[in-house]
CSV table of C-alpha atoms in Angstrom, one decimal:
chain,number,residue,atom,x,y,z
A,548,UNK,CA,16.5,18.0,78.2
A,549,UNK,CA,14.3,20.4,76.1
A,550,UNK,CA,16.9,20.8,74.2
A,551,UNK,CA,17.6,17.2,73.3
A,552,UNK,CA,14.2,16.9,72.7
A,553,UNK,CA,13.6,19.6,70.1
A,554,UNK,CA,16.3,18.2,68.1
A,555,UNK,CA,15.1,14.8,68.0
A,556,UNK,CA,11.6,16.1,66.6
A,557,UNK,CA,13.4,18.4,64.2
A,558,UNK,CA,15.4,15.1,62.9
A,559,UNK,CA,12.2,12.7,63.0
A,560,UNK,CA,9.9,15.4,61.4
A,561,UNK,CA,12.9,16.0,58.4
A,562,UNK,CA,13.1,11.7,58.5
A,563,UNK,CA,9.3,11.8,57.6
A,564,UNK,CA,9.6,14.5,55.5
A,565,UNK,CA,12.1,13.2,53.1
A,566,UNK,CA,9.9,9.6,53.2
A,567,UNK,CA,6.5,11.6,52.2
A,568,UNK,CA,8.5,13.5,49.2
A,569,UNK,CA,10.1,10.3,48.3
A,570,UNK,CA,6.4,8.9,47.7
A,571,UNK,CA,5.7,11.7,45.6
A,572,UNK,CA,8.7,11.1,43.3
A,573,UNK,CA,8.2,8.9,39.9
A,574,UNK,CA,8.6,5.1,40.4
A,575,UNK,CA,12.0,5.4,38.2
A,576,UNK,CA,13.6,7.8,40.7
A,577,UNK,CA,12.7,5.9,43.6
A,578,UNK,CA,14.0,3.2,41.9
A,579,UNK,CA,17.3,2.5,40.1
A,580,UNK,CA,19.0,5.6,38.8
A,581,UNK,CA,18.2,6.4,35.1
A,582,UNK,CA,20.7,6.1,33.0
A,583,UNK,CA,21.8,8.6,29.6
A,584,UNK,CA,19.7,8.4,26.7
A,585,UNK,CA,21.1,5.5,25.5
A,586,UNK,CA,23.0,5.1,22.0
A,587,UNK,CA,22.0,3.2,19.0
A,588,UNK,CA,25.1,1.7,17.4
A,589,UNK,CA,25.5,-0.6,14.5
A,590,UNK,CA,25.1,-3.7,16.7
A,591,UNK,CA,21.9,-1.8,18.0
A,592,UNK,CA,20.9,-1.1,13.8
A,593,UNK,CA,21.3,-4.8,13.5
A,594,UNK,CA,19.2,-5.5,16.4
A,595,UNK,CA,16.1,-3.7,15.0
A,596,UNK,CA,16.6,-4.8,11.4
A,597,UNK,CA,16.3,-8.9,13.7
A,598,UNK,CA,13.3,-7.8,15.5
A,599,UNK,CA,11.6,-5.9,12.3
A,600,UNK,CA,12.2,-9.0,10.4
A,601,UNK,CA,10.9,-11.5,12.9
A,602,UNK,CA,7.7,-9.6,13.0
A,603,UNK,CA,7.1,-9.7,9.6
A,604,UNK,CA,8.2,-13.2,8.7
A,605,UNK,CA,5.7,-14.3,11.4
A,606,UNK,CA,3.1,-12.2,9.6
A,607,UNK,CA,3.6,-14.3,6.1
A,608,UNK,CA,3.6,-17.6,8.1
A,609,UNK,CA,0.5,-16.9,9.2
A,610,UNK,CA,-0.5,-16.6,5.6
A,611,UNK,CA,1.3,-20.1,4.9
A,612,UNK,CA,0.6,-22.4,7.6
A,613,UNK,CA,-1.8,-20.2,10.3
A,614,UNK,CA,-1.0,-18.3,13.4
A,615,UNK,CA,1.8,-20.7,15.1
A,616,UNK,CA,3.9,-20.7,11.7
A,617,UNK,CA,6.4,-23.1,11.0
A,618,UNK,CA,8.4,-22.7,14.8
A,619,UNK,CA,7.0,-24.0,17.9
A,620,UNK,CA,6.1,-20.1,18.4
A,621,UNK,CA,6.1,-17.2,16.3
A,622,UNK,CA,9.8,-15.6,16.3
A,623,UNK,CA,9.0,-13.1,18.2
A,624,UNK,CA,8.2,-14.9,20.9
A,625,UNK,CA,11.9,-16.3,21.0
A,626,UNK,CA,13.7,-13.1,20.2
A,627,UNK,CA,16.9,-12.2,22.0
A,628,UNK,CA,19.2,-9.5,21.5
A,629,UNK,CA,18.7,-6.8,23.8
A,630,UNK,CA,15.6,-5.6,22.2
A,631,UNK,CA,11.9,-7.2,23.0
A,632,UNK,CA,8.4,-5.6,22.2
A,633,UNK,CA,6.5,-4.1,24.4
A,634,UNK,CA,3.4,-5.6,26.0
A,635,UNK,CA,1.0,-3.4,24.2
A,636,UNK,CA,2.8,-4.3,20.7
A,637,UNK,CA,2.9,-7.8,21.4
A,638,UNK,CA,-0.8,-8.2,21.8
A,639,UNK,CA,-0.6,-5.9,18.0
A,640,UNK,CA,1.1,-8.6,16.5
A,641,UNK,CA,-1.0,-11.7,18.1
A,642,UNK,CA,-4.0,-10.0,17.0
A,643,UNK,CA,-2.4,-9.5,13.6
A,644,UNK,CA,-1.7,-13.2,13.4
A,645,UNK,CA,-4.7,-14.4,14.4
A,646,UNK,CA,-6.6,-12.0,11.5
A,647,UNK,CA,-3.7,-13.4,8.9
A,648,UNK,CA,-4.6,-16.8,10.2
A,649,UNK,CA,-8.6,-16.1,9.3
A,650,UNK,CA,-7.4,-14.4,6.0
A,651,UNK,CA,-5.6,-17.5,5.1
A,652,UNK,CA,-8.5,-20.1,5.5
A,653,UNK,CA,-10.8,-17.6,3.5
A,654,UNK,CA,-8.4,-18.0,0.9
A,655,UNK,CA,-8.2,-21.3,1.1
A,656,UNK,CA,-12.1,-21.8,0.4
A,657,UNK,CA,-11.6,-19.2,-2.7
A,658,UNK,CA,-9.2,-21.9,-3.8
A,659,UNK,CA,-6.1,-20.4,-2.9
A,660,UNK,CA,-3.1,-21.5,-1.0
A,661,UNK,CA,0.5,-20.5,-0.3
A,662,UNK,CA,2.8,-23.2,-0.2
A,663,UNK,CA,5.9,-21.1,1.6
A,664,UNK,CA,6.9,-18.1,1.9
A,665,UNK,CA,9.9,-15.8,1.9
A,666,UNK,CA,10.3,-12.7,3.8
A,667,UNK,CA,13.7,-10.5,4.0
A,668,UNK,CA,14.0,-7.0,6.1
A,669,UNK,CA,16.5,-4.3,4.8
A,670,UNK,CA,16.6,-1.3,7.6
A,671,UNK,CA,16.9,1.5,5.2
A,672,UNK,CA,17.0,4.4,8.1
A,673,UNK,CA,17.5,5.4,11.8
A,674,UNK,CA,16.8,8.6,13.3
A,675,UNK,CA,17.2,8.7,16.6
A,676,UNK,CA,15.7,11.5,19.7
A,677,UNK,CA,16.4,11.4,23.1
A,678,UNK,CA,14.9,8.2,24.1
A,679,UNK,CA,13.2,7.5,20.9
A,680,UNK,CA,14.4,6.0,17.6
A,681,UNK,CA,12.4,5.7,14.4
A,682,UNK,CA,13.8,3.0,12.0
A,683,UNK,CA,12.4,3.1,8.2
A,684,UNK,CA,12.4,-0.1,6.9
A,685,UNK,CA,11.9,-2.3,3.4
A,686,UNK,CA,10.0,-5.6,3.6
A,687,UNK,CA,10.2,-8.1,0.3
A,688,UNK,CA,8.0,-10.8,1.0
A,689,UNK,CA,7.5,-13.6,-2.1
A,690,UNK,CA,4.4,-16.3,-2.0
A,691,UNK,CA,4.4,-19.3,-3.9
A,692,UNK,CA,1.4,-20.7,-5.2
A,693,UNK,CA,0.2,-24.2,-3.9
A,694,UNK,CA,-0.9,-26.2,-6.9
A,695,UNK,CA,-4.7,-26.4,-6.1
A,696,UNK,CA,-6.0,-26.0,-9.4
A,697,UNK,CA,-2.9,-26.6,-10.9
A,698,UNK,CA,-2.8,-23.7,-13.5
A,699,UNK,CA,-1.4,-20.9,-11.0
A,700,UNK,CA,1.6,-18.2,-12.0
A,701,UNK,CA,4.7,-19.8,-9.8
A,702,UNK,CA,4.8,-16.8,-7.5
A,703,UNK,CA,3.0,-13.0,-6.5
A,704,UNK,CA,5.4,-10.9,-3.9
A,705,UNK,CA,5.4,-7.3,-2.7
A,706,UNK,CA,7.6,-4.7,-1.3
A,707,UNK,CA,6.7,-2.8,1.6
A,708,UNK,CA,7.8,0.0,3.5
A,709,UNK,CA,7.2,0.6,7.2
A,710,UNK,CA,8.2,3.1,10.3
A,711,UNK,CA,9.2,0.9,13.9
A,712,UNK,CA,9.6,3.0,17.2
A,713,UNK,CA,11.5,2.1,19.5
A,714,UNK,CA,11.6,2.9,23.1
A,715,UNK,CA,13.9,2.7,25.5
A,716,UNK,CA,13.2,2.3,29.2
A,717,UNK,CA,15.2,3.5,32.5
A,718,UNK,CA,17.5,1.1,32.0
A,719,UNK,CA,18.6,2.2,28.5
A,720,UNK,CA,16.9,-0.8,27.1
A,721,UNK,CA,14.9,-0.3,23.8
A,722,UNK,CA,11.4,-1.7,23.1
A,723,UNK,CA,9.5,-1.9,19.7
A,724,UNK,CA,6.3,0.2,21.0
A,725,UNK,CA,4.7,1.0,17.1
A,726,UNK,CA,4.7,0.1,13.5
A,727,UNK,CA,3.2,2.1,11.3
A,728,UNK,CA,2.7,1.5,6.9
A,729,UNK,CA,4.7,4.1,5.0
A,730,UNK,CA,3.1,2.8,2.0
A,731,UNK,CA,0.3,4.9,0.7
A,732,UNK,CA,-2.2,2.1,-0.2
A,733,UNK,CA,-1.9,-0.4,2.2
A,734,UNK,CA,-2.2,-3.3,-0.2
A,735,UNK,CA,0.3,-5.7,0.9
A,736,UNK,CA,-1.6,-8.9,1.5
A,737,UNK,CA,0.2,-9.6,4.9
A,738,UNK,CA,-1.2,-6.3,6.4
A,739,UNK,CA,-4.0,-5.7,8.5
A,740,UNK,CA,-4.2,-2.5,8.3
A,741,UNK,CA,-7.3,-0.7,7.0
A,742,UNK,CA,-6.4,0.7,3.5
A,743,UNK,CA,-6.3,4.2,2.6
A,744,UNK,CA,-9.4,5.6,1.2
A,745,UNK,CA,-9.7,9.0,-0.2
A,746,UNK,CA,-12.5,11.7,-0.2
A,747,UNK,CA,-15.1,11.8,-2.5
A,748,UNK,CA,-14.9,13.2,-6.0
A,749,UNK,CA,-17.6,15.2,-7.1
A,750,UNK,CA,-18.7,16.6,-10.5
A,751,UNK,CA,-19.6,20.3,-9.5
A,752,UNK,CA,-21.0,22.8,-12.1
A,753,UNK,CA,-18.6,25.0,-14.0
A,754,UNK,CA,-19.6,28.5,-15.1
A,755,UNK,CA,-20.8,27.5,-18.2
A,756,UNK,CA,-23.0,25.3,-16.6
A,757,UNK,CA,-20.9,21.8,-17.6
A,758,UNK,CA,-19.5,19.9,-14.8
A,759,UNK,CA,-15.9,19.7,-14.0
A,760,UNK,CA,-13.7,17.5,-11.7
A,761,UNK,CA,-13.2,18.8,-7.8
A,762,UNK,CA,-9.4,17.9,-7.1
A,763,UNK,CA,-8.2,14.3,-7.8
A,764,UNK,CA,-7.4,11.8,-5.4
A,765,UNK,CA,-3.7,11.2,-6.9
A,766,UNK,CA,-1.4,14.3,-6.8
A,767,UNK,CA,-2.4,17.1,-9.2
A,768,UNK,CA,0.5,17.9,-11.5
A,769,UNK,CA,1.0,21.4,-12.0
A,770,UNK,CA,1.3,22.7,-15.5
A,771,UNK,CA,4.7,24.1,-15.9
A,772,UNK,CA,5.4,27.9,-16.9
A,773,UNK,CA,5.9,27.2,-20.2
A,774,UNK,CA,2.9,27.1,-22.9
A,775,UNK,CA,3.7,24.2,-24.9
A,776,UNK,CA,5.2,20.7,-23.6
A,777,UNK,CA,6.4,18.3,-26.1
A,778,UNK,CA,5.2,15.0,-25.2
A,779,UNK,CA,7.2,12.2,-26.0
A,780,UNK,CA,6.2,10.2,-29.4
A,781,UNK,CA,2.8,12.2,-29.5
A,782,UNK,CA,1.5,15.5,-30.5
A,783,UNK,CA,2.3,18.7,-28.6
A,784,UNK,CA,0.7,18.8,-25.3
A,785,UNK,CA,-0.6,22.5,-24.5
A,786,UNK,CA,-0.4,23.3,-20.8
A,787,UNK,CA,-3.0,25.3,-18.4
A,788,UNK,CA,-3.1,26.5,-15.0
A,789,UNK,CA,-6.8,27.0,-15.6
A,790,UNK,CA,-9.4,24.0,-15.9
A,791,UNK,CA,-10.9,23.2,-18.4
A,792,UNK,CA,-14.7,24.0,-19.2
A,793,UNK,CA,-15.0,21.6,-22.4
A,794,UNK,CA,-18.2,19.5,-22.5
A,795,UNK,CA,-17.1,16.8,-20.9
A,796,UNK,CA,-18.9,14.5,-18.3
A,797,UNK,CA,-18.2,12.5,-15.4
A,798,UNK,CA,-19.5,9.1,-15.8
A,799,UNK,CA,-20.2,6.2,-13.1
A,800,UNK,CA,-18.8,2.8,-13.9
A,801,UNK,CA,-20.9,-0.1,-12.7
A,802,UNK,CA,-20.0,-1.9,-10.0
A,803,UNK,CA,-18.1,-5.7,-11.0
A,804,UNK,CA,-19.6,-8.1,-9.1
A,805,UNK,CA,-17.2,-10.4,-6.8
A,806,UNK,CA,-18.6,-13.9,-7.1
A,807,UNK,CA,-17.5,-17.1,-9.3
A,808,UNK,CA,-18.2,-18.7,-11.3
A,809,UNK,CA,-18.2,-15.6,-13.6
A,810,UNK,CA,-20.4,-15.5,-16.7
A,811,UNK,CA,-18.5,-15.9,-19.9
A,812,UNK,CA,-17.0,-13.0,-20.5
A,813,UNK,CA,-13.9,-13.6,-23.4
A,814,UNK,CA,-11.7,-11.2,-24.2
A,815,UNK,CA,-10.3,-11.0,-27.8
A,816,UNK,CA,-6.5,-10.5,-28.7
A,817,UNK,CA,-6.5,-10.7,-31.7
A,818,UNK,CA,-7.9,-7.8,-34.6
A,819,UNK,CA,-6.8,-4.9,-32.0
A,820,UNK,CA,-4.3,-1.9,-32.4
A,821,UNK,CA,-3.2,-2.8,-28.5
A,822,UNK,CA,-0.5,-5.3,-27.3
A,823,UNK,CA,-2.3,-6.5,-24.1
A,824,UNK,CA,0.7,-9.0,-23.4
A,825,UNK,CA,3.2,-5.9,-23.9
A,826,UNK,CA,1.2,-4.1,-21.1
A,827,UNK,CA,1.4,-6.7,-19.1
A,828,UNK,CA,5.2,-7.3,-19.9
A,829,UNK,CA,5.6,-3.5,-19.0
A,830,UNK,CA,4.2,-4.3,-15.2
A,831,UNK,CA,6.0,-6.8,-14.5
A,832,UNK,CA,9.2,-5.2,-15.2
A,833,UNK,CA,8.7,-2.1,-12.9
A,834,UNK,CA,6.4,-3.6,-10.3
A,835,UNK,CA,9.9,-2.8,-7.9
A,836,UNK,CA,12.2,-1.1,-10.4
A,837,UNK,CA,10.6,2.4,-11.2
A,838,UNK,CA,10.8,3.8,-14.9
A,839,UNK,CA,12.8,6.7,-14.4
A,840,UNK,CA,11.1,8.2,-18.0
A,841,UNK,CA,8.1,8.6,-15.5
A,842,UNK,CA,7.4,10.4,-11.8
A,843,UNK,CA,7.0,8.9,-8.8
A,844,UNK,CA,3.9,9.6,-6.9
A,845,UNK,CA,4.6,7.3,-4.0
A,846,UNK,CA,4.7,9.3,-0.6
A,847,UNK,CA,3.0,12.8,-2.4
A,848,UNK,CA,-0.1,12.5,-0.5
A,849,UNK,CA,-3.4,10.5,-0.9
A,850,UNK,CA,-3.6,8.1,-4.4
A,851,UNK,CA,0.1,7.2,-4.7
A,852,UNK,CA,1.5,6.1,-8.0
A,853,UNK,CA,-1.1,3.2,-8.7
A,854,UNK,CA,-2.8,5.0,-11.3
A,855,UNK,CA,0.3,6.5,-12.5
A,856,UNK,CA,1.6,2.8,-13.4
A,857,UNK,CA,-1.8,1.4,-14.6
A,858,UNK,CA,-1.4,4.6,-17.5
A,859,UNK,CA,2.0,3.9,-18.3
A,860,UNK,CA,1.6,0.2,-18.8
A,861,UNK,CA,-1.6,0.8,-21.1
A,862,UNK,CA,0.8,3.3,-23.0
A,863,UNK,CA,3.4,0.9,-23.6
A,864,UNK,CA,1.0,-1.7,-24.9
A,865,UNK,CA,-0.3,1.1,-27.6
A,866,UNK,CA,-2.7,3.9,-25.5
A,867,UNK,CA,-2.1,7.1,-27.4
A,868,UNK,CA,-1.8,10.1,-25.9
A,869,UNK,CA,-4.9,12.5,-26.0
A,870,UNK,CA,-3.0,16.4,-25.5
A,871,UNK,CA,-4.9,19.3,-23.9
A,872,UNK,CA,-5.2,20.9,-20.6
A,873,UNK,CA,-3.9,18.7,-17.7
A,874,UNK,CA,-6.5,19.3,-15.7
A,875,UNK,CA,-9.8,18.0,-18.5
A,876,UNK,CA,-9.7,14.7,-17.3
A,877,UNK,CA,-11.0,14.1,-21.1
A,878,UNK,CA,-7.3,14.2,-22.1
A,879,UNK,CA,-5.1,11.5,-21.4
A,880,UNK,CA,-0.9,12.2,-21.4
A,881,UNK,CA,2.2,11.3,-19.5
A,882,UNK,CA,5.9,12.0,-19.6
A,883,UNK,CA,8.9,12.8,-17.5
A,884,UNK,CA,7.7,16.3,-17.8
A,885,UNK,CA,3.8,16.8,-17.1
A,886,UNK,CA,1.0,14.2,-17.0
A,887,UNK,CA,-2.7,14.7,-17.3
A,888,UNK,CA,-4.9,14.5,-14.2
A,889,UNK,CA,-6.2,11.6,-16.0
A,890,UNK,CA,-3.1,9.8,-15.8
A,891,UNK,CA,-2.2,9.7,-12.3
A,892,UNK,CA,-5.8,10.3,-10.9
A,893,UNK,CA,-8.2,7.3,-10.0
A,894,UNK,CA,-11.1,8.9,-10.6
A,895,UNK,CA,-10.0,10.8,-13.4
A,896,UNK,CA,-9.0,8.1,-15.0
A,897,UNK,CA,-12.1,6.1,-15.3
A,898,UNK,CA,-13.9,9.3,-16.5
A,899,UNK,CA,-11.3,9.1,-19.5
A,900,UNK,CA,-11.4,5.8,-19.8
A,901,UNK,CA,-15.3,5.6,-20.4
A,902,UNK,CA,-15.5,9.2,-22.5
A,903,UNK,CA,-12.7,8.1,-24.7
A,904,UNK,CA,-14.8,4.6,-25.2
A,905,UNK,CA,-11.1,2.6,-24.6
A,906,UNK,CA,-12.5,0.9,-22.2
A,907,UNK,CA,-16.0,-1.5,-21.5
A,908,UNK,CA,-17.0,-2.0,-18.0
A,909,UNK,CA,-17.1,-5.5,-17.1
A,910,UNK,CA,-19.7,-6.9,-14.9
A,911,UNK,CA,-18.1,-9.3,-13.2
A,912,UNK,CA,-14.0,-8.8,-12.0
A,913,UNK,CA,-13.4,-12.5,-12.6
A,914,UNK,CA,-14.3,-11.3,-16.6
A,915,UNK,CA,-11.0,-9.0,-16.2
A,916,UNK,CA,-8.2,-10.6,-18.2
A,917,UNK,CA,-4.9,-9.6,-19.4
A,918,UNK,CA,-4.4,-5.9,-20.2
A,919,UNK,CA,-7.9,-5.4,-18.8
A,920,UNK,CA,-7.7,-2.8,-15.2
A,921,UNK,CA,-9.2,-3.1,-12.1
A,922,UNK,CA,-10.5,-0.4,-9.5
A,923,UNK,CA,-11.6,-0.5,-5.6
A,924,UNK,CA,-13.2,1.7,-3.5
A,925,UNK,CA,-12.6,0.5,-0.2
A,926,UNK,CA,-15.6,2.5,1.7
A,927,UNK,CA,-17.7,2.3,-1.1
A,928,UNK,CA,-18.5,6.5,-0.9
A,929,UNK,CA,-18.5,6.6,-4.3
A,930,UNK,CA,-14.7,7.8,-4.9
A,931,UNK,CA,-12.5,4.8,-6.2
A,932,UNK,CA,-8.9,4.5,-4.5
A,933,UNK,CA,-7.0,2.2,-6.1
A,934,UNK,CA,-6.2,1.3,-9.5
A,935,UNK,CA,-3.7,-2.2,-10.9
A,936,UNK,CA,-3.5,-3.9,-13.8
A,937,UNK,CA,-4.0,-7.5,-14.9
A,938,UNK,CA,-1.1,-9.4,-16.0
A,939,UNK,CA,-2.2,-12.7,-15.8
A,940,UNK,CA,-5.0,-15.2,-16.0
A,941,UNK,CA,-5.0,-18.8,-14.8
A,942,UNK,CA,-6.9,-21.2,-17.2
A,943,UNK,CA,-10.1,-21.7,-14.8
A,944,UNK,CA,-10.5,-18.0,-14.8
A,945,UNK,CA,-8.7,-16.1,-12.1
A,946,UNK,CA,-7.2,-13.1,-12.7
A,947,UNK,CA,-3.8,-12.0,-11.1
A,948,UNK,CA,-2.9,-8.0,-10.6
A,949,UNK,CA,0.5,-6.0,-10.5
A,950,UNK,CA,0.4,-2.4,-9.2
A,951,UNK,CA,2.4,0.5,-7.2
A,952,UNK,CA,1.5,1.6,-3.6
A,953,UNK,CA,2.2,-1.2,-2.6
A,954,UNK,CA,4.5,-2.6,-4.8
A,955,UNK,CA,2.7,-6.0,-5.8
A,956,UNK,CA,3.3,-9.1,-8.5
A,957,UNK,CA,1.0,-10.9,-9.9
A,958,UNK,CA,-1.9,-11.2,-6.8
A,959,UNK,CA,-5.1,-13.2,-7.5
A,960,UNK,CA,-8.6,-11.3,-7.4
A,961,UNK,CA,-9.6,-14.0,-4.9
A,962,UNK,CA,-6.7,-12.4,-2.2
A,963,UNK,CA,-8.0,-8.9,-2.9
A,964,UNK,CA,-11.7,-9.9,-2.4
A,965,UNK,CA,-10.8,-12.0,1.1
A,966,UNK,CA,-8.6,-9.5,2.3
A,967,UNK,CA,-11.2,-6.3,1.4
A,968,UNK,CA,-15.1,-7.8,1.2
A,969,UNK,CA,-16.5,-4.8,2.3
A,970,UNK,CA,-14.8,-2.8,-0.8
A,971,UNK,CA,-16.4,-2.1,-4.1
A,972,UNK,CA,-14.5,-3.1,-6.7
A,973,UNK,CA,-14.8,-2.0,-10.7
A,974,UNK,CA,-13.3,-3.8,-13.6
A,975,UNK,CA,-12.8,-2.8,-17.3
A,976,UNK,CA,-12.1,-4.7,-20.7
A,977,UNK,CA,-9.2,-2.9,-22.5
């Protein structure tokens, strides 16, 4: 009988043993088994590129007819396909509507409206670890105008480029758990994302006692090895891997002011060596399709290629190039080879702009008409972060943008000033 005993407690205490480490294990080994980190195949590709587009088009609906769309509910509330969005990026995307659907009647009291919109998804990449899959993708999205003053351009649209996780569970099944901008600028006027701002600039004194530019907040193009670059259709451009200490200064444009109507402010286009409708005709042909004569900034850190395009669109309506060191942002140059920190840099560029007397500050941004650039600092610190270009102006005195970073055609002022109210913005007369 002792015996029997002994082993019945030696099999109950091993019974409760096993239950007590069976608490302690995760919930998905106590559960079903987990299966093999699952494989993403083209039907699985396709799947994202679905989902990726659903969220987006939802996004521009929101824009057109408010939160609920044009469909009973948003797409990606109905989605099928094996893959769903997690809880936490499903509440993402409600709050995103319901900040496009605010943006949208903010507009509408600027006098703006979308009549429809179009949005395609191209999934451009897939890399895939373990249980995680990163999927680079291309949005083109294309707004038509509602007639409310009657005088707008037809259309304005945008590329841009964002990163989607995925996630897949236990079971192998894949969730969309994060979406994240690619784009440098954050200017796409379906995103809610807080634009990119960059550091300060500030003048600090040289050894001669003059001030000179800290680093810009586009990319810095390094002089090349050689000591003379030919610049295309202008005078030799001598390179230097030392700034410059010429007496130059940094000067602080005004601040345009936001509100309409705007006091009259016309811009003459006639008695000028520029071609202002030649700049903008320049914009609008590489707003998507990059000139290959030039670099592209996009993706090389803070600034991205805004300023970049703004310089070569000024140069094809008749901007001369200014040769010197790249780094005295009282030069202005550009070519396939070597550009001038005044050309790709924001803050540079202004500085030029205003020492080289090209340009007049304007003191309203409604004044800004074709040819004529525009500039925002988005946490007003003093250190301007985005640069575009006008390329048209409706009859009752709006003015529509094209830039880089993110690619953008033709966007109204009014958009820029609803989406961003808390930025500065600067605007000068060409």
């Amino acid at each position: 009988m002792k015996g029997t005993r002994r082993r019945a407690t030696i099999i109950g205490a091993a019974a409760v043993s096993v239950v007590a480490g069976a608490a302690l294990l995760p919930n998905w080994m106590a559960g079903a088994a987990v299966v093999d980190d699952p494989k993403v195949d083209a039907k699985t590709k396709a799947t994202f590129q679905r989902l990726a587009d659903a969220v987006f088009t939802d996004r521009t609906d929101a824009l057109v007819t408010g939160k609920q769309g044009n469909s009973a509910k948003p797409l990606t509330k109905t989605f099928s396909g094996g893959v769903r969005m997690s809880s936490g990026q499903a509440h993402k995307q409600d709050s995103a509507l319901s900040t496009l659907d605010q943006r949208k009647d903010l507009l509408a009291k600027l006098g703006e409206k979308y009549s429809k919109g179009s949005t395609t998804v191209t999934l451009d990449a897939t890399n895939v670890k373990g249980r995680t899959a990163k999927a680079a993708v291309t949005e083109t999205t294309t707004l038509t105008y509602a007639k409310v003053r009657g005088n707008e351009p037809k259309t304005t649209g945008f590329q841009a480029h964002h990163e989607l996780t995925f996630t897949a569970d236990s079971h192998g099944n894949w969730q969309l758990t994060g979406i994240k901008e690619t784009d440098t600028g954050y200017l796409a006027v379906n995103q809610v994302a807080n634009p990119a701002a960059n550091p300060a600039v500030k003048a600090s004194p040289s050894p001669t006692g003059k001030a000179t530019a800290k680093a810009s907040a586009s990319p810095t193009v390094k002089a090349s090895a050689s000591p003379t670059v030919k610049a295309s259709a202008s005078p030799t451009v001598k390179a230097s891997a030392s700034p410059t200490t010429a007496d130059t200064t940094t000067p602080d444009a005004p601040r345009a002011a936001t509100t309409r109507p705007a006091p009259a402010n016309p811009k003459s286009f006639t008695g000028t060596t520029y071609d202002y409708k030649a700049m903008a005709a320049y914009a609008e042909k590489y707003w998507s399709t990059y000139n290959t004569d030039y670099p592209d900034y996009n993706g090389h850190g803070d600034g991205g290629d805004c300023t970049n395009f703004v310089s070569q669109s000024l140069k094809a309506g008749g901007w001369k190039h200014v040769p010197g060191y790249v780094y005295d942002y009282t030069k202005w140059f550009g070519n396939a080879d070597i550009q001038s920190d005044s050309f790709v840099g924001v803050n540079e560029f202004s500085w030029f702009a205003q020492n080289s007397k090209r340009v007049t500050p304007l003191a309203n941004v409604y004044q800004a008409d074709i040819g004529d650039v525009i500039q925002m600092d988005f946490d007003k610190d003093g250190s301007k972060d985005h640069s575009m270009i006008v390329t048209y102006r409706s009859p009752d005195g709006v003015p529509y943008v094209t830039y880089h970073s993110t690619n953008t055609f033709r966007r109204s002022v009014a958009s820029l000033v609803a989406s961003y109210p808390n930025a500065a913005f600067y605007a000068y007369r060409t």
